[in-house]
Amino acid sequence: MPPVSRFSTAERLRQRFRVEHGERLAVRAKTSGLVTEAQLDEAREASEADGRPLTAVLLDRGWLDATALARLEETEAREEFSRPSTTRPAVLPAEVEEAAANPDRNLDEFVLVAPLGRGGAGEVWKSWDRRLGRWVAVKISTASLESTSAQQRFEREAMATARLAHPNIVPIFQVGTAHGRSFLVMPHIDGQTLERASLPLRQALEVMHTVALAVEHAHQQGIVHRDLKPGNIMITPQAGGVFVLDFGLAYLREETSSRLTRPGEVVGTASYMAPEQARGDHTAPATAIDVYGLGATLYALVAGRAPFTGDSFAAVVARVMTADPEPPRRLRPDLDARVEAVVLKAMDKNPRHRYPSAAAFADDLRRVLDDRKVEARTAHVQRLHQWLRRHAPLWAAVAVICVALAVAGLARFGAGHERDAAVETLREMARLSLESALRLRRAGDTVGMRKVLPQLVAAYQRVEERGAASAEVDYLMGRMYRALLDEDKALAHQERALAKDATFASALYERSVLLSRRYGRDLNQTIADLQVERPKGSKPADAETAERARPALAQLRARIVEDWTRLTSLTPSPAQTYAARGILAFYRSRPKEARDLLAQAVAADPLMEEAWDALALAHSAARNNAEADLTYTRALALDRGYAPHLVGRCDIRRLRGRTAEAVADATAALVLDPASIGARLCRATIGINRSHDEIMSGADALQTLNTADQDFSEVLRRRETTEALYGRALVRRYRAIFLDRRGKDPLPDFAAAEADCTRAITLDARDPERWSARGRVRTRRALHDIQNDRDATADLDAAQADFDEALRLDPTRSSALMWTADVQTYRGLQALRQGQPSEPFFVAAEARYTRAERAGADAWLHLLRGTMLTWRGVATARAGGDPLAVWTAAEDDLERALKAFPRYHDSVVRRGILRLERARHLVRDRRAARIAHDLGVADLEHALAREPDHREARAALAIEGDPVLSH
C-alpha cells in the first residue's frame, strides 16, 4: 500500500505549536494534581531526548490517561477561545465591515459574515466576534422558539456536544438566544468536509479510523450521532485535524421520558441512512446506526459516490431498505478486497451482523493500514452468506460444495502468497460452514448439519500438512466440532489454537466452555452416585460433597476459574464477557451474581447455547429446579437441535421426580445425537433409581436393570469414565441382589460389578466412593456365600481393606464406617453358623454402628444394626443367656427403618424373623409366644404378598428348628 499522503503545511510551525501546546497541557496537568513535579521533570528529559511530545511521554508512562488529557485539552481550548487576541486589528476586516452594515447579519456581539453550511437543525455561519476580535462559527437554529420539535433537536445538539470531551469532536463554547432563535458558538475550523475532499486511499482510511474512535467515545458517553456522512466530517490542513460535526440528530440513550422521533418517523440523510432508521425501527441497537453510517461514509470515500442514489428521497429510502449496495470494487477494481469487506460488514442489512461497535470498525481499519488480515469476510463470501440467508433449505448442500471447491483449490496451491490465499479461503469457508451448521441445527436438522463436516476436515488437513493452519482456523474447527457435539475434538483444536496464540480470546473462551461442560457432567454424575443410596428426606449431596468425594473435580474447577480470570483481561465480545463473568461467578459460588450476568449474556446473544446451559445450572444450584427447567425449555425453543439442552432438562426433571418426562427428554436427545453420552447417562441414572425403588417395593426390576446396563455399556464403549464404570457396577450389584432374593445365581453379576469397580479405582484411586463401592460388592457376595455355607473370609478381608482405604482418603465418611460394621456383622454370622464364638464380632459391629451414627450415617444403619442385633440375640440365646434386651433394641432399630423406608419390605421381613425368634425363646410363656409368632408370620406373609419370590421370607416361614439357618 502506498505511504500516506500528508497535508501541505509548514512543518516547523506545526512542530513549534505542538511543543508549546504540550508544555501548556503538561503544566496544567501538574497544577491540577494529575502529575507530580518529579514526573514532569522526568518527562521533559525524555521528550528532549527522543523528540516525542511531552503529553505522549506522560501517556506512555501511565502518569496521565487519555480521558484526563482530553479534558485538559478542552479546558485549554475554552480558555484560549475566551482570551482576548493580542493581535486584534485596529479596524474590522473589510468583509466584516460590509456584513456589519446589514442589521440582519448582527447577532449579539457576533457578525454573520458568510454561510458555511446547513445541518440537521440549523445553519452555520463564519462569524466575527466583536468582543474578542476573532473568527468563530455560529450555528443558528432554523426554527423559531415556538417550534417545539426543532427547538428540542437544536438543544439536543448543545447537550450532546457539551458533554463530549474529545479532540476530534468540535466543542461548543457558548449557547444563547437572539431575535427569537437559539444559537451555538464554536471555534471556527479552517478546513473542508469530506463531501468536498478527494483523498488518497490510505489517508481516507486513517481519517475514518480517527472518526470511528471519536464516535466510540460518544457511544461510551451514551450519545449516538445518527447522521454520520461525509458532510458531517471535516478535515483541516493541520496533521490529524479531523472533526465530527453536527450532533443535531444525536440520541441520548438515557432519555426515556420523551423521544424526538416516534416509531415510523424517519430521521437522517437518506443515502447514508441505516435500514432500521429508514423503517423507523427503534428495536435494533442504537449504536449500530452509527456503525452503518461509518461504513456508508467510507463507501463514498473509496467508491466516489454515495452507496444509494435515486430520483427522490422516497426512492433512496426504498433502496436503502430493500437493496444491497453495489460492491465498491465494481466501481473501483483496484480497491483492496479487505477495504471492501470492511465496508460491506459495517453496512450489513442486519444490525447484529455489523461490527459490534465503532471501536471494532476502527480495529479492522487499523488491520488494513498495518497490512494484516481483517475480521470482516471478503465480498464474495459476504454475498454468499446473504444468498444463503434467502435460500435457507440449501445451506448444507452449498456449504459442502463450497468446502469441496476449497479442497480442490488447495490441492493446486503451492507456497508463499498462493498458500496464504488458500488458507484465507479455508478460513472463510470454515466460517461459512460453521454458520450453516448452526442454522441447520437450530432448525432441528442435525442430519443436514453433519453433512457439512467431512469436506471441511479434508481442507483443514491439507492446510495443516503445510504447517499453515492459523490459531483462528483451529478455533473455527473447534467451534464446528462443538456445534456437532464432538467435544473431545473441539477441545483438542482449541488447545492447538492456544498453543499457537495464547492470547486468542475466542479460543480461550471456547476451551473454558468445554471444560465447564465436562465439570458439569462429572459433578452431576458424582452427585447422582452419592445420592442413590441416600434415603428420601435426607440432606441431598451437593457440589461440596462431590468435590470431597472426588478431588479431581475440585482441580478441574480451579483450572476453569483460572481460564475465566485470564479471559476477563482480554477483549471478548459483550455477550462472551457477560457469559465469562457469569460462569466464573457460578463456580465461585455466587449464584445470584451468576444468574444476573448470564441473563444479560442470553439477552445480548440469545443463540449462545453455553450461556443458557450455565444459567440453568445456576438456577439449579440455587435449588430452583423449576426455573432451570423453564430456562432449558426457552433455550430449546431457539435451538431445537441442541441435544445437550434436552440432556440438561432430563437431569433437572429427574431431580424433580418427573421421571417419565425425563426419560422422554433423554430419548429425544438420542434421536438428535445417537452418540450422546449425557443422554444415556441420564437415562441410565434414572434406571438406577427406578430399579432401586422397584427392588425395595418388591416389583420385578430385571428389565429396568438390563436397560440401564445397556446404556452404561454403550457409554463405556464410546468413552471410559469412572462415573460410567461406577454406575454400571451399581446396576450389576443391584441385579445380583435382585437375583439372590429370587433364589437365582448372583455370582456372575457380583464378579462383573467387582471388575467395574476395580477398573474405576485404576482410573481414579483417589476417590473414596470407588473403594467403598467395591467393598459393598464384596460384603454382599460374602453374605451370599455365608447363606450358602461357603467360607467368605477372603471377601470379608478384601472388603475391610477397601473400606479402610476409603476412610484413609476421607476420615469423615460415615457410610464407610457403617460398611466396616457390616464386615464385623458378617464375620459374626459366619462364626455363628460354624458354631464358633461370635460375640466379639457382634460387639465390634455395634461399636462401629454407633460411631457411624454419631458421624451422621443415614437411616440404612437402623436396618443393618437391627439385623445384626437379631443375630446377636440368637447367639446369646444359644449360649444360655437372655436375648430379650438385645432383641428389644433390634426391634426398635427395625421400627425406625420402617418409618424411614415404608415401602421397603425387607425391614418387615427382618422384623418377622425377629418375632419368630422371640416366639421360640418364649416357648414356656405360651400366650406371649403365640402373640410373637402370629405377628412374625403376619410380617412375612405381608412381604410375600408383595414379592412372592422373596427367598428369605419363604425360608423363614418354611424352616423348622433354628431360624438362623435361613440367613
PDB file of N, CA and C in Angstrom, residues 378-436:
ATOM      1  N   THR A 378     -14.573 -11.479   3.118  1.00  0.00           N
ATOM      2  CA  THR A 378     -14.386 -10.890   1.789  1.00  0.00           C
ATOM      3  C   THR A 378     -15.739 -10.797   1.095  1.00  0.00           C
ATOM      4  N   ALA A 379     -15.807  -9.972   0.051  1.00  0.00           N
ATOM      5  CA  ALA A 379     -17.090  -9.643  -0.560  1.00  0.00           C
ATOM      6  C   ALA A 379     -17.824 -10.868  -1.096  1.00  0.00           C
ATOM      7  N   HIS A 380     -17.082 -11.801  -1.742  1.00  0.00           N
ATOM      8  CA  HIS A 380     -17.790 -12.945  -2.338  1.00  0.00           C
ATOM      9  C   HIS A 380     -18.377 -13.840  -1.257  1.00  0.00           C
ATOM     10  N   VAL A 381     -17.682 -13.964  -0.145  1.00  0.00           N
ATOM     11  CA  VAL A 381     -18.235 -14.763   0.953  1.00  0.00           C
ATOM     12  C   VAL A 381     -19.407 -14.037   1.590  1.00  0.00           C
ATOM     13  N   GLN A 382     -19.289 -12.693   1.700  1.00  0.00           N
ATOM     14  CA  GLN A 382     -20.392 -11.909   2.239  1.00  0.00           C
ATOM     15  C   GLN A 382     -21.638 -12.088   1.389  1.00  0.00           C
ATOM     16  N   ARG A 383     -21.476 -12.040   0.078  1.00  0.00           N
ATOM     17  CA  ARG A 383     -22.640 -12.202  -0.799  1.00  0.00           C
ATOM     18  C   ARG A 383     -23.197 -13.616  -0.690  1.00  0.00           C
ATOM     19  N   LEU A 384     -22.295 -14.589  -0.526  1.00  0.00           N
ATOM     20  CA  LEU A 384     -22.760 -15.965  -0.382  1.00  0.00           C
ATOM     21  C   LEU A 384     -23.585 -16.121   0.892  1.00  0.00           C
ATOM     22  N   HIS A 385     -23.146 -15.490   1.973  1.00  0.00           N
ATOM     23  CA  HIS A 385     -23.913 -15.513   3.212  1.00  0.00           C
ATOM     24  C   HIS A 385     -25.284 -14.893   3.022  1.00  0.00           C
ATOM     25  N   GLN A 386     -25.333 -13.764   2.330  1.00  0.00           N
ATOM     26  CA  GLN A 386     -26.609 -13.120   2.084  1.00  0.00           C
ATOM     27  C   GLN A 386     -27.518 -14.021   1.254  1.00  0.00           C
ATOM     28  N   TRP A 387     -26.935 -14.683   0.262  1.00  0.00           N
ATOM     29  CA  TRP A 387     -27.716 -15.604  -0.571  1.00  0.00           C
ATOM     30  C   TRP A 387     -28.241 -16.766   0.278  1.00  0.00           C
ATOM     31  N   LEU A 388     -27.371 -17.272   1.158  1.00  0.00           N
ATOM     32  CA  LEU A 388     -27.789 -18.393   1.994  1.00  0.00           C
ATOM     33  C   LEU A 388     -28.938 -18.013   2.912  1.00  0.00           C
ATOM     34  N   ARG A 389     -28.914 -16.790   3.412  1.00  0.00           N
ATOM     35  CA  ARG A 389     -29.990 -16.375   4.294  1.00  0.00           C
ATOM     36  C   ARG A 389     -31.318 -16.325   3.551  1.00  0.00           C
ATOM     37  N   ARG A 390     -31.262 -16.111   2.231  1.00  0.00           N
ATOM     38  CA  ARG A 390     -32.501 -16.083   1.444  1.00  0.00           C
ATOM     39  C   ARG A 390     -32.900 -17.469   0.953  1.00  0.00           C
ATOM     40  N   HIS A 391     -31.965 -18.418   1.006  1.00  0.00           N
ATOM     41  CA  HIS A 391     -32.240 -19.776   0.497  1.00  0.00           C
ATOM     42  C   HIS A 391     -31.867 -20.783   1.575  1.00  0.00           C
ATOM     43  N   ALA A 392     -32.553 -20.694   2.713  1.00  0.00           N
ATOM     44  CA  ALA A 392     -32.202 -21.499   3.876  1.00  0.00           C
ATOM     45  C   ALA A 392     -32.170 -23.004   3.623  1.00  0.00           C
ATOM     46  N   PRO A 393     -33.098 -23.589   2.857  1.00  0.00           N
ATOM     47  CA  PRO A 393     -33.080 -25.048   2.693  1.00  0.00           C
ATOM     48  C   PRO A 393     -31.814 -25.588   2.036  1.00  0.00           C
ATOM     49  N   LEU A 394     -31.044 -24.729   1.374  1.00  0.00           N
ATOM     50  CA  LEU A 394     -29.873 -25.215   0.646  1.00  0.00           C
ATOM     51  C   LEU A 394     -28.574 -25.007   1.419  1.00  0.00           C
ATOM     52  N   TRP A 395     -28.663 -24.616   2.694  1.00  0.00           N
ATOM     53  CA  TRP A 395     -27.453 -24.318   3.461  1.00  0.00           C
ATOM     54  C   TRP A 395     -26.430 -25.438   3.396  1.00  0.00           C
ATOM     55  N   ALA A 396     -26.872 -26.630   3.778  1.00  0.00           N
ATOM     56  CA  ALA A 396     -25.914 -27.741   3.900  1.00  0.00           C
ATOM     57  C   ALA A 396     -25.280 -28.068   2.555  1.00  0.00           C
ATOM     58  N   ALA A 397     -26.108 -28.156   1.513  1.00  0.00           N
ATOM     59  CA  ALA A 397     -25.575 -28.521   0.203  1.00  0.00           C
ATOM     60  C   ALA A 397     -24.566 -27.497  -0.291  1.00  0.00           C
ATOM     61  N   VAL A 398     -24.901 -26.210  -0.146  1.00  0.00           N
ATOM     62  CA  VAL A 398     -23.992 -25.169  -0.615  1.00  0.00           C
ATOM     63  C   VAL A 398     -22.705 -25.186   0.190  1.00  0.00           C
ATOM     64  N   ALA A 399     -22.827 -25.371   1.508  1.00  0.00           N
ATOM     65  CA  ALA A 399     -21.619 -25.399   2.334  1.00  0.00           C
ATOM     66  C   ALA A 399     -20.707 -26.542   1.912  1.00  0.00           C
ATOM     67  N   VAL A 400     -21.292 -27.709   1.658  1.00  0.00           N
ATOM     68  CA  VAL A 400     -20.483 -28.853   1.236  1.00  0.00           C
ATOM     69  C   VAL A 400     -19.801 -28.570  -0.093  1.00  0.00           C
ATOM     70  N   ILE A 401     -20.544 -28.000  -1.048  1.00  0.00           N
ATOM     71  CA  ILE A 401     -19.962 -27.691  -2.356  1.00  0.00           C
ATOM     72  C   ILE A 401     -18.834 -26.680  -2.227  1.00  0.00           C
ATOM     73  N   CYS A 402     -19.077 -25.637  -1.425  1.00  0.00           N
ATOM     74  CA  CYS A 402     -18.049 -24.593  -1.271  1.00  0.00           C
ATOM     75  C   CYS A 402     -16.783 -25.155  -0.655  1.00  0.00           C
ATOM     76  N   VAL A 403     -16.938 -25.968   0.383  1.00  0.00           N
ATOM     77  CA  VAL A 403     -15.751 -26.526   1.022  1.00  0.00           C
ATOM     78  C   VAL A 403     -15.050 -27.491   0.079  1.00  0.00           C
ATOM     79  N   ALA A 404     -15.835 -28.237  -0.721  1.00  0.00           N
ATOM     80  CA  ALA A 404     -15.214 -29.131  -1.697  1.00  0.00           C
ATOM     81  C   ALA A 404     -14.380 -28.336  -2.695  1.00  0.00           C
ATOM     82  N   LEU A 405     -14.910 -27.175  -3.117  1.00  0.00           N
ATOM     83  CA  LEU A 405     -14.138 -26.322  -4.022  1.00  0.00           C
ATOM     84  C   LEU A 405     -12.871 -25.815  -3.345  1.00  0.00           C
ATOM     85  N   ALA A 406     -12.985 -25.522  -2.057  1.00  0.00           N
ATOM     86  CA  ALA A 406     -11.787 -25.078  -1.326  1.00  0.00           C
ATOM     87  C   ALA A 406     -10.739 -26.170  -1.294  1.00  0.00           C
ATOM     88  N   VAL A 407     -11.178 -27.419  -1.082  1.00  0.00           N
ATOM     89  CA  VAL A 407     -10.232 -28.544  -1.059  1.00  0.00           C
ATOM     90  C   VAL A 407      -9.551 -28.678  -2.410  1.00  0.00           C
ATOM     91  N   ALA A 408     -10.353 -28.606  -3.485  1.00  0.00           N
ATOM     92  CA  ALA A 408      -9.765 -28.727  -4.822  1.00  0.00           C
ATOM     93  C   ALA A 408      -8.777 -27.603  -5.080  1.00  0.00           C
ATOM     94  N   GLY A 409      -9.138 -26.403  -4.626  1.00  0.00           N
ATOM     95  CA  GLY A 409      -8.226 -25.281  -4.814  1.00  0.00           C
ATOM     96  C   GLY A 409      -6.952 -25.453  -4.043  1.00  0.00           C
ATOM     97  N   LEU A 410      -7.058 -25.963  -2.830  1.00  0.00           N
ATOM     98  CA  LEU A 410      -5.866 -26.153  -2.002  1.00  0.00           C
ATOM     99  C   LEU A 410      -4.903 -27.152  -2.631  1.00  0.00           C
ATOM    100  N   ALA A 411      -5.450 -28.110  -3.358  1.00  0.00           N
ATOM    101  CA  ALA A 411      -4.584 -29.113  -3.972  1.00  0.00           C
ATOM    102  C   ALA A 411      -3.668 -28.491  -5.023  1.00  0.00           C
ATOM    103  N   ARG A 412      -4.074 -27.336  -5.584  1.00  0.00           N
ATOM    104  CA  ARG A 412      -3.273 -26.711  -6.645  1.00  0.00           C
ATOM    105  C   ARG A 412      -2.318 -25.660  -6.100  1.00  0.00           C
ATOM    106  N   PHE A 413      -2.570 -25.194  -4.870  1.00  0.00           N
ATOM    107  CA  PHE A 413      -1.767 -24.096  -4.361  1.00  0.00           C
ATOM    108  C   PHE A 413      -0.437 -24.577  -3.839  1.00  0.00           C
ATOM    109  N   GLY A 414       0.562 -23.762  -4.016  1.00  0.00           N
ATOM    110  CA  GLY A 414       1.892 -24.086  -3.506  1.00  0.00           C
ATOM    111  C   GLY A 414       2.207 -23.263  -2.289  1.00  0.00           C
ATOM    112  N   ALA A 415       3.417 -22.718  -2.243  1.00  0.00           N
ATOM    113  CA  ALA A 415       3.855 -21.979  -1.069  1.00  0.00           C
ATOM    114  C   ALA A 415       3.631 -20.497  -1.287  1.00  0.00           C
ATOM    115  N   GLY A 416       4.093 -19.688  -0.317  1.00  0.00           N
ATOM    116  CA  GLY A 416       4.090 -18.244  -0.444  1.00  0.00           C
ATOM    117  C   GLY A 416       2.698 -17.664  -0.496  1.00  0.00           C
ATOM    118  N   HIS A 417       2.529 -16.669  -1.369  1.00  0.00           N
ATOM    119  CA  HIS A 417       1.284 -15.926  -1.431  1.00  0.00           C
ATOM    120  C   HIS A 417       0.097 -16.822  -1.776  1.00  0.00           C
ATOM    121  N   GLU A 418       0.289 -17.766  -2.678  1.00  0.00           N
ATOM    122  CA  GLU A 418      -0.807 -18.653  -3.058  1.00  0.00           C
ATOM    123  C   GLU A 418      -1.255 -19.488  -1.871  1.00  0.00           C
ATOM    124  N   ARG A 419      -0.295 -19.945  -1.079  1.00  0.00           N
ATOM    125  CA  ARG A 419      -0.676 -20.716   0.110  1.00  0.00           C
ATOM    126  C   ARG A 419      -1.465 -19.847   1.077  1.00  0.00           C
ATOM    127  N   ASP A 420      -1.034 -18.589   1.267  1.00  0.00           N
ATOM    128  CA  ASP A 420      -1.751 -17.685   2.150  1.00  0.00           C
ATOM    129  C   ASP A 420      -3.174 -17.471   1.658  1.00  0.00           C
ATOM    130  N   ALA A 421      -3.317 -17.335   0.346  1.00  0.00           N
ATOM    131  CA  ALA A 421      -4.658 -17.164  -0.222  1.00  0.00           C
ATOM    132  C   ALA A 421      -5.515 -18.395   0.040  1.00  0.00           C
ATOM    133  N   ALA A 422      -4.906 -19.580  -0.061  1.00  0.00           N
ATOM    134  CA  ALA A 422      -5.649 -20.817   0.199  1.00  0.00           C
ATOM    135  C   ALA A 422      -6.087 -20.891   1.651  1.00  0.00           C
ATOM    136  N   VAL A 423      -5.204 -20.496   2.547  1.00  0.00           N
ATOM    137  CA  VAL A 423      -5.549 -20.511   3.968  1.00  0.00           C
ATOM    138  C   VAL A 423      -6.674 -19.523   4.252  1.00  0.00           C
ATOM    139  N   GLU A 424      -6.596 -18.363   3.589  1.00  0.00           N
ATOM    140  CA  GLU A 424      -7.660 -17.371   3.760  1.00  0.00           C
ATOM    141  C   GLU A 424      -8.987 -17.930   3.262  1.00  0.00           C
ATOM    142  N   THR A 425      -8.944 -18.655   2.133  1.00  0.00           N
ATOM    143  CA  THR A 425     -10.163 -19.281   1.617  1.00  0.00           C
ATOM    144  C   THR A 425     -10.708 -20.292   2.608  1.00  0.00           C
ATOM    145  N   LEU A 426      -9.806 -21.091   3.183  1.00  0.00           N
ATOM    146  CA  LEU A 426     -10.248 -22.071   4.175  1.00  0.00           C
ATOM    147  C   LEU A 426     -10.888 -21.378   5.372  1.00  0.00           C
ATOM    148  N   ARG A 427     -10.278 -20.292   5.813  1.00  0.00           N
ATOM    149  CA  ARG A 427     -10.833 -19.569   6.957  1.00  0.00           C
ATOM    150  C   ARG A 427     -12.257 -19.103   6.673  1.00  0.00           C
ATOM    151  N   GLU A 428     -12.461 -18.548   5.479  1.00  0.00           N
ATOM    152  CA  GLU A 428     -13.788 -18.074   5.134  1.00  0.00           C
ATOM    153  C   GLU A 428     -14.768 -19.234   4.984  1.00  0.00           C
ATOM    154  N   MET A 429     -14.304 -20.334   4.387  1.00  0.00           N
ATOM    155  CA  MET A 429     -15.183 -21.489   4.233  1.00  0.00           C
ATOM    156  C   MET A 429     -15.519 -22.113   5.583  1.00  0.00           C
ATOM    157  N   ALA A 430     -14.561 -22.077   6.497  1.00  0.00           N
ATOM    158  CA  ALA A 430     -14.829 -22.596   7.843  1.00  0.00           C
ATOM    159  C   ALA A 430     -15.901 -21.759   8.526  1.00  0.00           C
ATOM    160  N   ARG A 431     -15.817 -20.435   8.345  1.00  0.00           N
ATOM    161  CA  ARG A 431     -16.835 -19.564   8.907  1.00  0.00           C
ATOM    162  C   ARG A 431     -18.207 -19.869   8.294  1.00  0.00           C
ATOM    163  N   LEU A 432     -18.237 -20.015   6.984  1.00  0.00           N
ATOM    164  CA  LEU A 432     -19.475 -20.318   6.279  1.00  0.00           C
ATOM    165  C   LEU A 432     -20.039 -21.657   6.733  1.00  0.00           C
ATOM    166  N   SER A 433     -19.182 -22.663   6.820  1.00  0.00           N
ATOM    167  CA  SER A 433     -19.637 -23.995   7.231  1.00  0.00           C
ATOM    168  C   SER A 433     -20.195 -23.962   8.644  1.00  0.00           C
ATOM    169  N   LEU A 434     -19.515 -23.235   9.517  1.00  0.00           N
ATOM    170  CA  LEU A 434     -19.965 -23.147  10.903  1.00  0.00           C
ATOM    171  C   LEU A 434     -21.334 -22.489  10.975  1.00  0.00           C
ATOM    172  N   GLU A 435     -21.493 -21.382  10.259  1.00  0.00           N
ATOM    173  CA  GLU A 435     -22.789 -20.700  10.294  1.00  0.00           C
ATOM    174  C   GLU A 435     -23.881 -21.582   9.712  1.00  0.00           C
ATOM    175  N   SER A 436     -23.593 -22.275   8.633  1.00  0.00           N
ATOM    176  CA  SER A 436     -24.594 -23.157   8.026  1.00  0.00           C
ATOM    177  C   SER A 436     -24.970 -24.285   8.977  1.00  0.00           C
TER     178      SER A 436
END
